[in-house]
Coordinates of C-alpha atoms in Angstrom, one line a residue:
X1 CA 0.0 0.0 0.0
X2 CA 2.6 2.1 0.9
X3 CA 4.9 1.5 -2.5
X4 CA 1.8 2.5 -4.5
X5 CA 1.2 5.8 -2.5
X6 CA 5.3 6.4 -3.2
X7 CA 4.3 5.5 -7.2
X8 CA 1.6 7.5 -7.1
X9 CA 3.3 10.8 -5.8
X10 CA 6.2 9.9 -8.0
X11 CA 3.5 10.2 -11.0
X12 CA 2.4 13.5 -9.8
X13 CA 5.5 14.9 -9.2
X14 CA 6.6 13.9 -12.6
X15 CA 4.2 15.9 -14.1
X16 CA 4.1 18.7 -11.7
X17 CA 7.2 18.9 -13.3
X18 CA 6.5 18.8 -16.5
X19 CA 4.3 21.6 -15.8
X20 CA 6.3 23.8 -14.4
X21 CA 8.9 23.9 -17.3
X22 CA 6.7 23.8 -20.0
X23 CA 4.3 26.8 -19.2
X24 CA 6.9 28.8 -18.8
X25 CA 8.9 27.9 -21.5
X26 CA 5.7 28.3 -23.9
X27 CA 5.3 31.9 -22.8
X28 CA 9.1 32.9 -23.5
X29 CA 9.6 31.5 -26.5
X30 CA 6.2 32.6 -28.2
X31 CA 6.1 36.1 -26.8
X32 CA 10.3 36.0 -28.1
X33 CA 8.5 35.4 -31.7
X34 CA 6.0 38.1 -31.0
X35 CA 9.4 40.6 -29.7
X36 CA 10.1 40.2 -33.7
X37 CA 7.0 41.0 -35.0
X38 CA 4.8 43.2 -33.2
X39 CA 6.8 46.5 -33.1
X40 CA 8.6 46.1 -36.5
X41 CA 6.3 44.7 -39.2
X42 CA 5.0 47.9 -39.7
X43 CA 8.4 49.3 -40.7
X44 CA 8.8 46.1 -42.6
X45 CA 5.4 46.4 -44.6
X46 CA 6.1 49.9 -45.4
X47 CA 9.2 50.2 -46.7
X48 CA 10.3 46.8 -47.8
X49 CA 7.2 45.5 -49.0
X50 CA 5.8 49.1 -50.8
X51 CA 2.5 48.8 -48.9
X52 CA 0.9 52.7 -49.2
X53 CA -0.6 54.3 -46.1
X54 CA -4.4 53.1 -47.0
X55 CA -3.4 49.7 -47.8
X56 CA -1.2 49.5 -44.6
X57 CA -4.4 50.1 -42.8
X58 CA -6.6 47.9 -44.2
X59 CA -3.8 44.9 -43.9
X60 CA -3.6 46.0 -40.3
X61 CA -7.3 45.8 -39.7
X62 CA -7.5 42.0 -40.8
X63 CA -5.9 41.3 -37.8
X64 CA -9.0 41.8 -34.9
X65 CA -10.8 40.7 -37.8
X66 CA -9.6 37.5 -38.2
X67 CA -9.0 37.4 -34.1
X68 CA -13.1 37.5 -34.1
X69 CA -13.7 34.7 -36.2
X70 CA -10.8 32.6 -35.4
X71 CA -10.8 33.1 -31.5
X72 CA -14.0 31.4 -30.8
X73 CA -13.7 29.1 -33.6
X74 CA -10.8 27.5 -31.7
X75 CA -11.7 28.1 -28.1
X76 CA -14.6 26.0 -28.9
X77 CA -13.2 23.8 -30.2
X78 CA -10.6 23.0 -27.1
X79 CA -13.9 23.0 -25.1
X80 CA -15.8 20.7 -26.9
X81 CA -13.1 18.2 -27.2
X82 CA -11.3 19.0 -23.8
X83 CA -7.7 18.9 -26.2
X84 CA -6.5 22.4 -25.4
X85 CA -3.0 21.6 -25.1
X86 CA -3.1 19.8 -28.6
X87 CA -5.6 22.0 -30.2
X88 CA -3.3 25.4 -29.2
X89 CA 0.0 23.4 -30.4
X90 CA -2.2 22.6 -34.1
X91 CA -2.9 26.5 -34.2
X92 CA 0.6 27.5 -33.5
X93 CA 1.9 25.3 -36.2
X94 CA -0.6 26.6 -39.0
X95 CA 0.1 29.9 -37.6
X96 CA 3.9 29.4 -38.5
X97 CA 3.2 28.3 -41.5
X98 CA 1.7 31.5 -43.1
X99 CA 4.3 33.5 -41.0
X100 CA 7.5 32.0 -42.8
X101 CA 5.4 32.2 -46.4
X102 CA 4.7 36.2 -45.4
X103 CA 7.9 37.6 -46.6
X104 CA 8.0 35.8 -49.8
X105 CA 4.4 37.3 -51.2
X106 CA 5.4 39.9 -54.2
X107 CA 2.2 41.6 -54.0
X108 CA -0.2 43.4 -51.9
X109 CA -3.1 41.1 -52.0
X110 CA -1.2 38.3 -51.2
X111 CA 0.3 39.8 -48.9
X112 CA -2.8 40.5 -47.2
X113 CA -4.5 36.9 -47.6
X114 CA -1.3 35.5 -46.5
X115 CA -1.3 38.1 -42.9
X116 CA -5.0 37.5 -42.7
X117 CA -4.4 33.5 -42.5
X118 CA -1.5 33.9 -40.0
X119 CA -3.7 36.7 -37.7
X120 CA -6.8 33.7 -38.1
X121 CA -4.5 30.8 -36.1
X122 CA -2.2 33.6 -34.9
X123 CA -4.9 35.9 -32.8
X124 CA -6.1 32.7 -30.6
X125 CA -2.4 31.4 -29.0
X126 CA -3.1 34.0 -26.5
X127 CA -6.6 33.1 -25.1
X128 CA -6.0 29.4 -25.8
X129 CA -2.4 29.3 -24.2
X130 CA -4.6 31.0 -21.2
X131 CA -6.8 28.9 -20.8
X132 CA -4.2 25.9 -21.2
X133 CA -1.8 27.6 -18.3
X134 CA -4.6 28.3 -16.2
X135 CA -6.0 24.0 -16.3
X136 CA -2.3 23.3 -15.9
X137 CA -2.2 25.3 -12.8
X138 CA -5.3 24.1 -11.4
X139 CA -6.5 25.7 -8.4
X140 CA -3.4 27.4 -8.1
X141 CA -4.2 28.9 -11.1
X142 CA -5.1 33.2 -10.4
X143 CA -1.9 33.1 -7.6
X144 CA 0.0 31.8 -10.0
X145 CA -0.3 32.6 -13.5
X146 CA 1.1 35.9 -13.4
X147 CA 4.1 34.2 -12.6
X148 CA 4.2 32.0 -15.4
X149 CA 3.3 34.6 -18.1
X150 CA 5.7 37.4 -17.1
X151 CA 8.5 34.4 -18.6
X152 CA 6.7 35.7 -21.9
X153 CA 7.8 39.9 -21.6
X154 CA 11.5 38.6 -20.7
X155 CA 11.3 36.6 -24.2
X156 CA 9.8 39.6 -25.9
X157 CA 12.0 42.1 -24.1
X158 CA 15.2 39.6 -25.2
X159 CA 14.7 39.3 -28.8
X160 CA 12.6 42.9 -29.2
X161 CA 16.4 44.3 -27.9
X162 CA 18.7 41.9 -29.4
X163 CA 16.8 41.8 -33.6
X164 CA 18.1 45.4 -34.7
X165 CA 21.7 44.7 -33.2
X166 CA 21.8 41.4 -34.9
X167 CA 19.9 42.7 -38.2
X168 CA 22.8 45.7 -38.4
X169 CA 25.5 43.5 -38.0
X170 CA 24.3 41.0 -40.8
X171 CA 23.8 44.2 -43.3
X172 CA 27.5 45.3 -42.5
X173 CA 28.4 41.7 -43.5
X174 CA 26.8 41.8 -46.4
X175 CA 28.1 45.8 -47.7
X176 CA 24.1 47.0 -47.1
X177 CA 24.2 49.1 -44.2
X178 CA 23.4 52.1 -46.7
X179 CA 21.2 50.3 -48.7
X180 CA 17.7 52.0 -48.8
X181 CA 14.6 51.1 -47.2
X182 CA 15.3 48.3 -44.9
X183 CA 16.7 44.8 -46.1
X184 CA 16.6 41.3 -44.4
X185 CA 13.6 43.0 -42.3
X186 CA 11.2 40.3 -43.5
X187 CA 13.9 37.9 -42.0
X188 CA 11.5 38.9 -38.7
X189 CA 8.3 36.5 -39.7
X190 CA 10.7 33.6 -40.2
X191 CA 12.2 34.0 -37.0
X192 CA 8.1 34.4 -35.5
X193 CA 7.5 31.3 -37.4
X194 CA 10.7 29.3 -35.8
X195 CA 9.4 30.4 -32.1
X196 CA 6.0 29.6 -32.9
X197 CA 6.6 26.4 -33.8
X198 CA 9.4 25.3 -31.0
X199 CA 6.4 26.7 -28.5
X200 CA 3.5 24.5 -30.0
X201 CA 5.8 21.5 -30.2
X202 CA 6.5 22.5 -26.4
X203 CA 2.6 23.2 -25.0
X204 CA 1.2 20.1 -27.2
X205 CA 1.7 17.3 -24.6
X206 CA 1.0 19.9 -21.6
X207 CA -0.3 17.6 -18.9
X208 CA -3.8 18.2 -18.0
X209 CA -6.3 15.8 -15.7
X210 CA -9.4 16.3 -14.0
X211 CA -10.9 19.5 -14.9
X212 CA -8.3 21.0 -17.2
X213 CA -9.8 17.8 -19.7
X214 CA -13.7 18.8 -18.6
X215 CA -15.8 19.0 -22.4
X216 CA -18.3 21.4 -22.9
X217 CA -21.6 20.4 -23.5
X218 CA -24.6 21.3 -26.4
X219 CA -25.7 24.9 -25.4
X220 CA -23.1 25.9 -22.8
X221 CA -22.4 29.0 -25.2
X222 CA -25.5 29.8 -24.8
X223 CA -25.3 30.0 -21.2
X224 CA -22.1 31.6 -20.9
X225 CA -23.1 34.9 -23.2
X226 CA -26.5 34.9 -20.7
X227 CA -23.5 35.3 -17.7
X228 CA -24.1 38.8 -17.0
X229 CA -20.5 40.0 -15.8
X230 CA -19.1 37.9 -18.4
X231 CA -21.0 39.7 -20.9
X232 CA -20.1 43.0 -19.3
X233 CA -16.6 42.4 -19.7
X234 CA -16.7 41.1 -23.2
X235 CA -18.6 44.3 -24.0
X236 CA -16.0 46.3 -22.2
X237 CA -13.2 44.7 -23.6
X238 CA -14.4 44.9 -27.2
X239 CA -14.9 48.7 -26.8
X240 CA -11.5 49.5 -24.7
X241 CA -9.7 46.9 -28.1
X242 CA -11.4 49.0 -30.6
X243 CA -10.4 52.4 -29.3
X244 CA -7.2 52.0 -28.1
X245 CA -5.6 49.0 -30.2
X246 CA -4.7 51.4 -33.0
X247 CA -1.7 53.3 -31.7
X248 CA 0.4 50.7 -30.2
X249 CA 0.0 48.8 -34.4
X250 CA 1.8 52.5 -35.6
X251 CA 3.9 53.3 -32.6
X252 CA 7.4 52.0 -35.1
X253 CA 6.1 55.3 -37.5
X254 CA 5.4 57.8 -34.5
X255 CA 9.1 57.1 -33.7
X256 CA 10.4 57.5 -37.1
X257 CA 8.4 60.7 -37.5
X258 CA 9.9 62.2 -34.1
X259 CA 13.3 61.1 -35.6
X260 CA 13.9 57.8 -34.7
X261 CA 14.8 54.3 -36.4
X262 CA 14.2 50.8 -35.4
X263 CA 16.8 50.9 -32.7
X264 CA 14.8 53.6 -31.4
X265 CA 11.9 51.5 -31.6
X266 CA 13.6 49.0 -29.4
X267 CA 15.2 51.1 -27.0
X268 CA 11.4 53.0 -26.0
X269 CA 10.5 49.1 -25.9
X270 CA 13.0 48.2 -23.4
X271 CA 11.9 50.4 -20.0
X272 CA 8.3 49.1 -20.9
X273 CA 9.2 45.7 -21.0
X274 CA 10.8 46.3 -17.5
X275 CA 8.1 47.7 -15.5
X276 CA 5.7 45.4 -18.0
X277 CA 7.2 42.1 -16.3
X278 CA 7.5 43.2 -11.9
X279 CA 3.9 44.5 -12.6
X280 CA 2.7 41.2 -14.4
X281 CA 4.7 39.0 -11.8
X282 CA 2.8 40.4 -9.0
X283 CA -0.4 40.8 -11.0
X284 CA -1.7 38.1 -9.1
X285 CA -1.1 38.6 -5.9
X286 CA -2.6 42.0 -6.6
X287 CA -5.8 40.4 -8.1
X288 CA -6.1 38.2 -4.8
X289 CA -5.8 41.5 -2.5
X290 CA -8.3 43.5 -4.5
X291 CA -10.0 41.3 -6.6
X292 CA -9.5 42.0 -10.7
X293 CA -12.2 44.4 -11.8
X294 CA -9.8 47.0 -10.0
X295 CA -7.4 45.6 -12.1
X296 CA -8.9 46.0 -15.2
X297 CA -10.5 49.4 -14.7
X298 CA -7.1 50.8 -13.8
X299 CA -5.2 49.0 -17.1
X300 CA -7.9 50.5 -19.6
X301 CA -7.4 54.0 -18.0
X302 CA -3.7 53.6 -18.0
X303 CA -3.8 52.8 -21.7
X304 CA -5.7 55.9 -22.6
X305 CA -3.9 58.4 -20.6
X306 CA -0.5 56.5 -22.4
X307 CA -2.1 57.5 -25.8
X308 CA -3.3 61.0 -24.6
X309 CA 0.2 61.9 -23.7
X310 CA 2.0 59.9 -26.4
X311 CA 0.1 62.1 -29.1
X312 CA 1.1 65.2 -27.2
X313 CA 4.8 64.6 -26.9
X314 CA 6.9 67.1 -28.7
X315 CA 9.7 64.9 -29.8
X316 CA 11.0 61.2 -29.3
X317 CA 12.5 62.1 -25.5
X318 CA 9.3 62.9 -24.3
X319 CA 7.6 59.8 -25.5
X320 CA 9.4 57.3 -22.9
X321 CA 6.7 59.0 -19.6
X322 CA 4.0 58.1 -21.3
X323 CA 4.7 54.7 -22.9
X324 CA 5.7 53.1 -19.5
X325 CA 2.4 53.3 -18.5
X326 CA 2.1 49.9 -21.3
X327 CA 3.2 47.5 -17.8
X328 CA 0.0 48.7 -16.2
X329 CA -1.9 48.0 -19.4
X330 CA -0.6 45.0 -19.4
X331 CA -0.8 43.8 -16.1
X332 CA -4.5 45.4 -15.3
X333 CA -6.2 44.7 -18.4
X334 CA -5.1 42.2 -20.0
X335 CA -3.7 39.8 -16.9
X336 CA -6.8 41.2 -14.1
X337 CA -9.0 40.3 -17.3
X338 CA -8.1 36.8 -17.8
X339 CA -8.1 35.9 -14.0
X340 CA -11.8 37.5 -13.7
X341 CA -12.3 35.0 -16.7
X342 CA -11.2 32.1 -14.6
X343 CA -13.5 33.0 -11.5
X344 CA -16.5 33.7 -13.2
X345 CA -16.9 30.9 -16.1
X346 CA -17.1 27.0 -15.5
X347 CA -13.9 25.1 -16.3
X348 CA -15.5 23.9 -19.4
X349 CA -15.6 26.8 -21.0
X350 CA -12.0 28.6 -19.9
X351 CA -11.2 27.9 -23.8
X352 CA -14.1 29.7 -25.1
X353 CA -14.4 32.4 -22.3
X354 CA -11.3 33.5 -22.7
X355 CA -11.4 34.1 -26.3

């Protein structure tokens, strides 16, 4: 009796384990991809693919667009069939996919089919690696994952600071450090698609029993859009998305029309980044002291204040104030969001709710 109590908490352990490394590990290494992408492909669509102002926009809009088609689509899907591990690491790996084909489209309306196919698998790793980190945890989950998912800024803040020093020194090899526009930029969605990929391979097998495996049942949407605060918040989060995801797609061109480049781009990053991972760390332990509407309340105000002062800055110096602000954003509204998530929907439906 006793040797299959030791087995037994050897089995656990063994996947407590296996836990531990691999949540963490998912985070950095797809948030590292997302360091690439996110604050350059602007600069990359606009002067190395010949993507016009109007056209830029439109590309850029696909993006929420294909996030509220594909989100559910896929959170559903992980609910219904209680797969989320394996149905996030199948989205990551489609999502890599279109990223690595990105840079090689000639024109702009394959450029946009192709970015509209990676945003469709690419705008639900987020919710879905969530939802998977939060059954992982179990009911450690809300004191806990802010822990886990600050590993993801220190990947983004590692490869955000580390791309335009390595992209420099590989033109200066290569006799194009005066070349115009910027070459080897689209060298940035191969890289996103290699840290995808590494991550899906890593959250695929993510051990998950009891209720991190529970299947939703016919008509359990319907019950969770008649969940009033959960309603609330997906109306307030749609709104706060709408207004104030805009600047943060276009802050690489308010640099470079205060004077910067993408060095620039990455240095403003950096101090973000910093404050962006204490705040997130601790994001939990704040949510457990004051409960995560505060949170979130506090995170959407921060974001619009960042914005309000951004615009108003008088050259690239005065931009830095302002754009710290982004931990809070980060931490409040985005983290405090996802732990109310967790408290208010059944366990069946994390997938879905957090989408």
């Amino acid at each position: 009796c006793s040797s299959a109590r030791r087995e037994d908490g050897a089995r656990q352990n063994s996947c407590h384990l296996r836990r531990v490394w691999r949540l963490p590990a998912f985070w950095f290494l797809y948030m590292a991809g997302l360091g690439l992408v996110y604050p350059f492909q602007v600069v990359w669509f606009e002067q190395s693919a010949g993507v016009t102002g109007q056209q830029l926009g439109l590309i850029l809009a696909l993006r929420p667009l294909m996030g509220i088609i594909g989100q559910p689509t896929f959170g559903r899907i992980a609910d219904r069939t209680g797969q989320r591990g394996r149905v996030l690491g199948v989205v990551m790996v489609c999502a890599a996919l279109f990223y690595a084909a990105l840079p090689w489209m000639t024109s702009v309306v394959a450029i946009g089919i192709v970015f509209a196919a990676a945003a469709f698998f690419g705008t639900s790793v987020m919710s879905l690696g969530t939802s998977v980190s939060m059954a992982a945890l179990g009911s450690e989950s809300s004191a806990r994952f802010g822990r886990v998912r600050a590993w993801g800024t220190v990947g983004y803040a590692i490869l955000l600071v580390a791309f335009p020093r390595l992209l420099e020194r590989w033109r200066e090899a290569n006799g194009l450090q005066d070349a115009p526009g910027e070459p080897g930029l689209g060298a940035l969605f191969m890289g996103m698609a290699a840290f995808c990929l590494i991550a899906g391979i890593v959250i695929f097998s993510v051990p998950l029993r009891g209720a991190g495996q529970a299947r939703s049942r016919t008509g359990d949407l319907g019950l969770l859009l008649a969940h009033r605060p959960y309603r609330r918040l997906l109306v307030l989060a749609f709104l706060a998305h709408a207004l104030l995801q805009g600047p943060i797609q276009f802050l690489p061109l308010l640099v470079s029309d205060r004077g910067g480049d993408l060095t620039d781009v990455a240095n403003l990053w950096l101090p973000m980044l910093v404050v962006e991972t204490v705040l997130v760390y601790f994001s939990s332990q704040a949510a457990a002291r004051f409960g995560p509407k505060p949170l979130i309340l506090v995170g959407i105000g921060a974001d619009g204040l960042r914005w309000i002062l951004t615009l108003l800055a008088p050259s690239f110096a005065w931009m830095w104030p302002a754009q710290l602000l982004h931990g809070v954003v980060i931490a409040g509204f985005l983290i405090g969001g996802a732990i109310y998530v967790e408290q208010v929907v059944p366990e069946r439906l994390r997938s879905t709710g957090q989408a």
